Amino acid sequence: MENHIQIRNLKVRIGSTEIIKNADINIPDGQVTAILGPSGCGKTTLLRSMNRFLDLTENSRVEGEVFLDGQNIYAPGVDVTEIRRRIGLLAQRPYSLPMSIYENVAYGLRIHRVNQSKNLKPIIRHYLELAGLWDEVKSRLSDPASALSIGQQQRLCLARGLALEPEVILADEPTSALDPISAQHIEGKLQELKEKYTIVLVTHTLRQARRLADHVVFMYLGEVVEQGPAREVFDNPQMERTKAYLQGSIG
């Protein structure tokens, strides 16, 4: 199995606080990798280091290397906008744009495809279908996105991200703000999408990780304690802290 993302000697500080300590991680291509660990252990910071979103955090400092298909995304001269297109982010809470359902998906297409002359409607339909939302919104594409439920808005954000044709989807606790039915929709879509995309999922729910993950990274206090195929980590953890976390003794 090839590694889509490789992280080497990653250290992250925000202000004077060391958040990530010397992380070495492999993210396999075409799988769901779940990042697990107690609250405050650095999971979201790690996720945002993978597409340069930490650049937007005041007083953050990143050392080390993050390779996307062999390219160090922190190398001088890297096109950060292109990196963020290739590595999309699905946030914990949906952030629909203050415009119509249709325009939410079209927005990114217009920015990244300036000379696009095709009719956008079939393209927008494709990505709404991919996100499992088309049947629910096809008769009201001109309605404001804010009229959708939170669960529908999360799928709209997924469609908007997919329209940019990323290679990797970073999902930061994408179901934590959703009702159980909406959460099931998102989980099902992530399972389907791994056929085409590499997915990195931060989750605080062990049950969700067991359902979705092919590969697991366990973090504790900013350190990568253990990583490997999900079945091996869940059924036969090698590190005592991993065992304690899976048994509920810590975290």
XYZ file of N, CA, C and O in Angstrom, residues 8-9 11 53-54 62 71 96 99 115 124 147 167 172 179-180 187 202-203 214 219 229-230 232 242:
100
model
N 7.215 13.670 8.513
C 8.522 13.337 9.070
C 8.989 14.433 10.029
O 9.064 15.598 9.662
N 9.282 14.017 11.269
C 9.848 14.905 12.296
C 9.035 16.187 12.478
O 9.597 17.278 12.608
N 7.048 18.992 14.165
C 6.887 19.659 15.455
C 6.042 20.902 15.221
O 6.280 21.653 14.269
N -3.285 24.780 6.781
C -4.247 25.640 7.464
C -3.650 26.248 8.732
O -4.155 27.264 9.228
N -2.590 25.641 9.253
C -1.950 26.226 10.433
C -1.311 27.571 10.122
O -1.043 28.356 11.027
N 5.823 25.704 12.547
C 5.869 24.315 12.102
C 7.292 23.977 11.687
O 7.912 24.715 10.917
N 6.035 15.444 -2.558
C 6.336 16.883 -2.542
C 6.170 17.418 -1.124
O 5.112 17.263 -0.506
N -21.710 26.900 5.542
C -22.254 27.192 4.215
C -22.078 28.681 3.935
O -22.129 29.515 4.834
N -25.210 32.304 0.425
C -25.731 32.356 -0.948
C -26.579 31.118 -1.165
O -26.811 30.343 -0.228
N -11.695 29.953 -16.718
C -12.079 29.890 -18.130
C -13.109 28.800 -18.412
O -13.323 28.422 -19.561
N -22.602 20.552 -11.025
C -23.082 20.764 -9.660
C -23.980 19.606 -9.238
O -23.890 19.115 -8.101
N -31.182 27.696 4.735
C -32.489 27.068 4.967
C -32.375 25.556 5.171
O -33.330 24.908 5.598
N -7.532 15.399 -3.787
C -7.026 14.028 -3.699
C -7.266 13.457 -2.308
O -7.411 12.251 -2.138
N -12.607 16.726 10.148
C -12.341 17.037 11.557
C -13.613 16.867 12.379
O -14.432 17.781 12.471
N -27.219 15.233 14.157
C -28.115 14.230 14.726
C -27.712 12.856 14.186
O -26.989 12.749 13.205
N -28.177 11.767 14.840
C -27.725 10.424 14.446
C -27.985 10.066 12.983
O -27.145 9.432 12.343
N -21.146 9.324 7.502
C -20.317 8.120 7.615
C -20.409 7.270 6.349
O -19.398 6.770 5.836
N -10.496 12.802 11.960
C -10.337 12.986 13.403
C -11.670 12.656 14.057
O -12.712 13.188 13.663
N -11.632 11.755 15.024
C -12.866 11.397 15.717
C -12.584 11.183 17.201
O -11.504 10.721 17.573
N -9.650 2.109 8.273
C -8.785 1.061 7.756
C -7.414 1.132 8.428
O -6.712 0.126 8.535
N -2.810 9.231 19.254
C -1.989 10.301 19.818
C -2.289 10.493 21.301
O -3.420 10.286 21.754
N -2.555 -0.736 10.784
C -3.871 -1.189 10.332
C -4.860 -1.225 11.490
O -4.514 -1.647 12.603
N -6.093 -0.774 11.229
C -7.078 -0.620 12.302
C -7.296 -1.914 13.079
O -7.341 -1.910 14.317
N -5.346 -4.418 13.615
C -4.214 -4.749 14.482
C -4.182 -3.854 15.711
O -3.940 -4.326 16.832
N -1.945 2.905 24.492
C -3.009 2.569 23.541
C -4.009 1.629 24.189
O -5.235 1.822 24.089
